[in-house]
């Protein structure tokens, strides 16, 4: 028997011998087709891992997903770059992608992601202004 729409649930997803925990809400329920779940809380590491898994396995679904992993990769590239000219170009690209992800996070009311994106933008501005000489290990995403 499928759960009723509106039911709050906690689930564990088993993917490739890994477990991902999430909280959710049943948003649709059909006795012959199963249930639709909206994730209401998932730790960032699980969400990022799940997004990467979907990107690798389902290109159609991946095309509709937010580019949260793209901004992380670009941000990490900036943090690792030692050539100032290359870093400047990378910062511009990272800012563009982060701003796009920030608009999506605002629309989706994802305060954790908004905070991470805002922090990343702030840190990029500090790097660009020359106020950061060496990136502390704790600052990388």
PDB file of C-alpha atoms in Angstrom:
ATOM      1  CA  UNK A   1       0.000   0.000   0.000  1.00  0.00           C
ATOM      2  CA  UNK A   2       1.567   3.323  -1.008  1.00  0.00           C
ATOM      3  CA  UNK A   3       1.795   6.029   1.633  1.00  0.00           C
ATOM      4  CA  UNK A   4      -0.742   8.836   1.494  1.00  0.00           C
ATOM      5  CA  UNK A   5       0.176  12.151  -0.110  1.00  0.00           C
ATOM      6  CA  UNK A   6       1.407  14.554   2.567  1.00  0.00           C
ATOM      7  CA  UNK A   7       3.082  11.811   4.628  1.00  0.00           C
ATOM      8  CA  UNK A   8       6.503  12.782   5.995  1.00  0.00           C
ATOM      9  CA  UNK A   9       9.121  10.081   5.609  1.00  0.00           C
ATOM     10  CA  UNK A  10      12.763   9.277   6.269  1.00  0.00           C
ATOM     11  CA  UNK A  11      14.403   7.084   3.684  1.00  0.00           C
ATOM     12  CA  UNK A  12      17.705   5.418   2.921  1.00  0.00           C
ATOM     13  CA  UNK A  13      18.761   5.064  -0.706  1.00  0.00           C
ATOM     14  CA  UNK A  14      21.112   2.188  -1.476  1.00  0.00           C
ATOM     15  CA  UNK A  15      23.205   3.050  -4.525  1.00  0.00           C
ATOM     16  CA  UNK A  16      26.325   1.108  -5.484  1.00  0.00           C
ATOM     17  CA  UNK A  17      26.822  -0.217  -1.945  1.00  0.00           C
ATOM     18  CA  UNK A  18      26.513   3.321  -0.527  1.00  0.00           C
ATOM     19  CA  UNK A  19      23.730   4.572   1.728  1.00  0.00           C
ATOM     20  CA  UNK A  20      22.232   8.032   1.383  1.00  0.00           C
ATOM     21  CA  UNK A  21      19.836   9.244   4.074  1.00  0.00           C
ATOM     22  CA  UNK A  22      17.120  11.789   3.362  1.00  0.00           C
ATOM     23  CA  UNK A  23      13.873  13.167   4.715  1.00  0.00           C
ATOM     24  CA  UNK A  24      10.995  13.752   2.379  1.00  0.00           C
ATOM     25  CA  UNK A  25       7.302  14.182   1.838  1.00  0.00           C
ATOM     26  CA  UNK A  26       5.018  12.081  -0.313  1.00  0.00           C
ATOM     27  CA  UNK A  27       3.656  14.415  -2.980  1.00  0.00           C
ATOM     28  CA  UNK A  28       1.776  11.849  -5.049  1.00  0.00           C
ATOM     29  CA  UNK A  29       0.465   8.387  -4.341  1.00  0.00           C
ATOM     30  CA  UNK A  30      -0.903   5.855  -6.815  1.00  0.00           C
ATOM     31  CA  UNK A  31      -1.756   2.312  -5.810  1.00  0.00           C
ATOM     32  CA  UNK A  32      -0.722   0.965  -9.205  1.00  0.00           C
ATOM     33  CA  UNK A  33       2.357   3.162  -9.844  1.00  0.00           C
ATOM     34  CA  UNK A  34       3.939   3.917  -6.464  1.00  0.00           C
ATOM     35  CA  UNK A  35       4.660   7.255  -4.825  1.00  0.00           C
ATOM     36  CA  UNK A  36       6.386  10.510  -5.716  1.00  0.00           C
ATOM     37  CA  UNK A  37       8.696  11.957  -3.081  1.00  0.00           C
ATOM     38  CA  UNK A  38       9.935  15.507  -2.631  1.00  0.00           C
ATOM     39  CA  UNK A  39      13.187  15.566  -0.671  1.00  0.00           C
ATOM     40  CA  UNK A  40      12.880  18.058   2.178  1.00  0.00           C
ATOM     41  CA  UNK A  41      16.285  17.497   3.772  1.00  0.00           C
ATOM     42  CA  UNK A  42      19.442  15.755   2.658  1.00  0.00           C
ATOM     43  CA  UNK A  43      22.968  16.483   3.837  1.00  0.00           C
ATOM     44  CA  UNK A  44      24.937  18.398   1.224  1.00  0.00           C
ATOM     45  CA  UNK A  45      27.425  15.546   0.731  1.00  0.00           C
ATOM     46  CA  UNK A  46      24.591  13.119  -0.019  1.00  0.00           C
ATOM     47  CA  UNK A  47      22.850  15.581  -2.340  1.00  0.00           C
ATOM     48  CA  UNK A  48      26.050  16.305  -4.261  1.00  0.00           C
ATOM     49  CA  UNK A  49      26.811  12.595  -4.530  1.00  0.00           C
ATOM     50  CA  UNK A  50      23.270  11.823  -5.722  1.00  0.00           C
ATOM     51  CA  UNK A  51      23.401  14.633  -8.305  1.00  0.00           C
ATOM     52  CA  UNK A  52      26.710  13.298  -9.613  1.00  0.00           C
ATOM     53  CA  UNK A  53      25.271   9.773  -9.769  1.00  0.00           C
ATOM     54  CA  UNK A  54      22.257  10.994 -11.756  1.00  0.00           C
ATOM     55  CA  UNK A  55      24.462  13.041 -14.089  1.00  0.00           C
ATOM     56  CA  UNK A  56      26.516   9.922 -14.858  1.00  0.00           C
ATOM     57  CA  UNK A  57      23.584   7.572 -15.340  1.00  0.00           C
ATOM     58  CA  UNK A  58      20.693   9.574 -16.802  1.00  0.00           C
ATOM     59  CA  UNK A  59      21.642  12.405 -19.189  1.00  0.00           C
ATOM     60  CA  UNK A  60      18.000  13.424 -19.771  1.00  0.00           C
ATOM     61  CA  UNK A  61      17.289  13.883 -16.060  1.00  0.00           C
ATOM     62  CA  UNK A  62      20.736  15.389 -15.493  1.00  0.00           C
ATOM     63  CA  UNK A  63      19.973  18.166 -17.989  1.00  0.00           C
ATOM     64  CA  UNK A  64      17.165  19.398 -15.722  1.00  0.00           C
ATOM     65  CA  UNK A  65      19.276  19.380 -12.541  1.00  0.00           C
ATOM     66  CA  UNK A  66      20.848  22.498 -11.029  1.00  0.00           C
ATOM     67  CA  UNK A  67      24.507  23.029 -11.819  1.00  0.00           C
ATOM     68  CA  UNK A  68      25.602  22.880  -8.191  1.00  0.00           C
ATOM     69  CA  UNK A  69      28.486  20.527  -8.891  1.00  0.00           C
ATOM     70  CA  UNK A  70      29.673  22.738 -11.753  1.00  0.00           C
ATOM     71  CA  UNK A  71      30.180  25.701  -9.441  1.00  0.00           C
ATOM     72  CA  UNK A  72      32.054  23.563  -6.908  1.00  0.00           C
ATOM     73  CA  UNK A  73      34.468  22.282  -9.555  1.00  0.00           C
ATOM     74  CA  UNK A  74      35.081  25.792 -10.914  1.00  0.00           C
ATOM     75  CA  UNK A  75      35.574  27.176  -7.406  1.00  0.00           C
ATOM     76  CA  UNK A  76      38.096  24.446  -6.583  1.00  0.00           C
ATOM     77  CA  UNK A  77      39.958  25.155  -9.835  1.00  0.00           C
ATOM     78  CA  UNK A  78      40.313  28.824  -8.854  1.00  0.00           C
ATOM     79  CA  UNK A  79      41.591  27.876  -5.411  1.00  0.00           C
ATOM     80  CA  UNK A  80      44.266  25.619  -6.908  1.00  0.00           C
ATOM     81  CA  UNK A  81      45.453  27.995  -9.650  1.00  0.00           C
ATOM     82  CA  UNK A  82      48.842  29.650  -9.091  1.00  0.00           C
ATOM     83  CA  UNK A  83      49.063  31.711 -12.303  1.00  0.00           C
ATOM     84  CA  UNK A  84      47.363  35.098 -11.591  1.00  0.00           C
ATOM     85  CA  UNK A  85      46.275  35.628 -15.231  1.00  0.00           C
ATOM     86  CA  UNK A  86      44.677  32.194 -15.485  1.00  0.00           C
ATOM     87  CA  UNK A  87      43.134  32.622 -12.055  1.00  0.00           C
ATOM     88  CA  UNK A  88      41.522  35.928 -13.087  1.00  0.00           C
ATOM     89  CA  UNK A  89      39.797  34.280 -16.071  1.00  0.00           C
ATOM     90  CA  UNK A  90      38.739  31.331 -13.913  1.00  0.00           C
ATOM     91  CA  UNK A  91      37.269  33.676 -11.299  1.00  0.00           C
ATOM     92  CA  UNK A  92      35.095  35.352 -13.948  1.00  0.00           C
ATOM     93  CA  UNK A  93      33.752  31.999 -15.138  1.00  0.00           C
ATOM     94  CA  UNK A  94      33.236  30.740 -11.574  1.00  0.00           C
ATOM     95  CA  UNK A  95      31.378  33.946 -10.639  1.00  0.00           C
ATOM     96  CA  UNK A  96      29.061  33.552 -13.632  1.00  0.00           C
ATOM     97  CA  UNK A  97      28.186  29.955 -12.760  1.00  0.00           C
ATOM     98  CA  UNK A  98      27.887  30.670  -9.017  1.00  0.00           C
ATOM     99  CA  UNK A  99      25.517  33.590  -9.649  1.00  0.00           C
ATOM    100  CA  UNK A 100      23.349  31.351 -11.809  1.00  0.00           C
ATOM    101  CA  UNK A 101      23.318  28.667  -9.084  1.00  0.00           C
ATOM    102  CA  UNK A 102      22.537  31.365  -6.491  1.00  0.00           C
ATOM    103  CA  UNK A 103      19.448  32.470  -8.446  1.00  0.00           C
ATOM    104  CA  UNK A 104      18.275  28.840  -8.492  1.00  0.00           C
ATOM    105  CA  UNK A 105      18.948  28.441  -4.771  1.00  0.00           C
ATOM    106  CA  UNK A 106      16.921  31.583  -3.997  1.00  0.00           C
ATOM    107  CA  UNK A 107      14.067  30.331  -6.188  1.00  0.00           C
ATOM    108  CA  UNK A 108      14.163  26.912  -4.472  1.00  0.00           C
ATOM    109  CA  UNK A 109      14.455  28.538  -1.024  1.00  0.00           C
ATOM    110  CA  UNK A 110      17.590  26.504  -0.245  1.00  0.00           C
ATOM    111  CA  UNK A 111      19.196  28.577   2.515  1.00  0.00           C
ATOM    112  CA  UNK A 112      22.169  26.228   3.014  1.00  0.00           C
ATOM    113  CA  UNK A 113      23.113  26.379  -0.653  1.00  0.00           C
ATOM    114  CA  UNK A 114      22.531  30.154  -0.746  1.00  0.00           C
ATOM    115  CA  UNK A 115      24.925  30.571   2.183  1.00  0.00           C
ATOM    116  CA  UNK A 116      27.595  28.373   0.551  1.00  0.00           C
ATOM    117  CA  UNK A 117      27.282  30.207  -2.761  1.00  0.00           C
ATOM    118  CA  UNK A 118      27.422  33.635  -1.103  1.00  0.00           C
ATOM    119  CA  UNK A 119      30.497  32.613   0.873  1.00  0.00           C
ATOM    120  CA  UNK A 120      32.175  31.342  -2.303  1.00  0.00           C
ATOM    121  CA  UNK A 121      31.415  34.598  -4.159  1.00  0.00           C
ATOM    122  CA  UNK A 122      32.784  36.626  -1.254  1.00  0.00           C
ATOM    123  CA  UNK A 123      35.951  34.563  -1.130  1.00  0.00           C
ATOM    124  CA  UNK A 124      36.459  34.916  -4.899  1.00  0.00           C
ATOM    125  CA  UNK A 125      36.202  38.692  -4.543  1.00  0.00           C
ATOM    126  CA  UNK A 126      38.860  38.598  -1.802  1.00  0.00           C
ATOM    127  CA  UNK A 127      41.151  36.550  -4.037  1.00  0.00           C
ATOM    128  CA  UNK A 128      40.557  38.920  -6.952  1.00  0.00           C
ATOM    129  CA  UNK A 129      41.303  41.949  -4.762  1.00  0.00           C
ATOM    130  CA  UNK A 130      44.592  40.371  -3.699  1.00  0.00           C
ATOM    131  CA  UNK A 131      43.490  40.111  -0.074  1.00  0.00           C
ATOM    132  CA  UNK A 132      44.097  36.365  -0.008  1.00  0.00           C
ATOM    133  CA  UNK A 133      47.622  35.165  -0.676  1.00  0.00           C
ATOM    134  CA  UNK A 134      47.322  31.453   0.139  1.00  0.00           C
ATOM    135  CA  UNK A 135      44.106  29.500   0.368  1.00  0.00           C
ATOM    136  CA  UNK A 136      43.692  27.753   3.723  1.00  0.00           C
ATOM    137  CA  UNK A 137      42.888  24.069   3.374  1.00  0.00           C
ATOM    138  CA  UNK A 138      39.689  24.557   5.409  1.00  0.00           C
ATOM    139  CA  UNK A 139      38.346  27.019   2.813  1.00  0.00           C
ATOM    140  CA  UNK A 140      38.116  24.523  -0.016  1.00  0.00           C
ATOM    141  CA  UNK A 141      34.681  23.060  -0.712  1.00  0.00           C
TER     142      UNK A 141
END
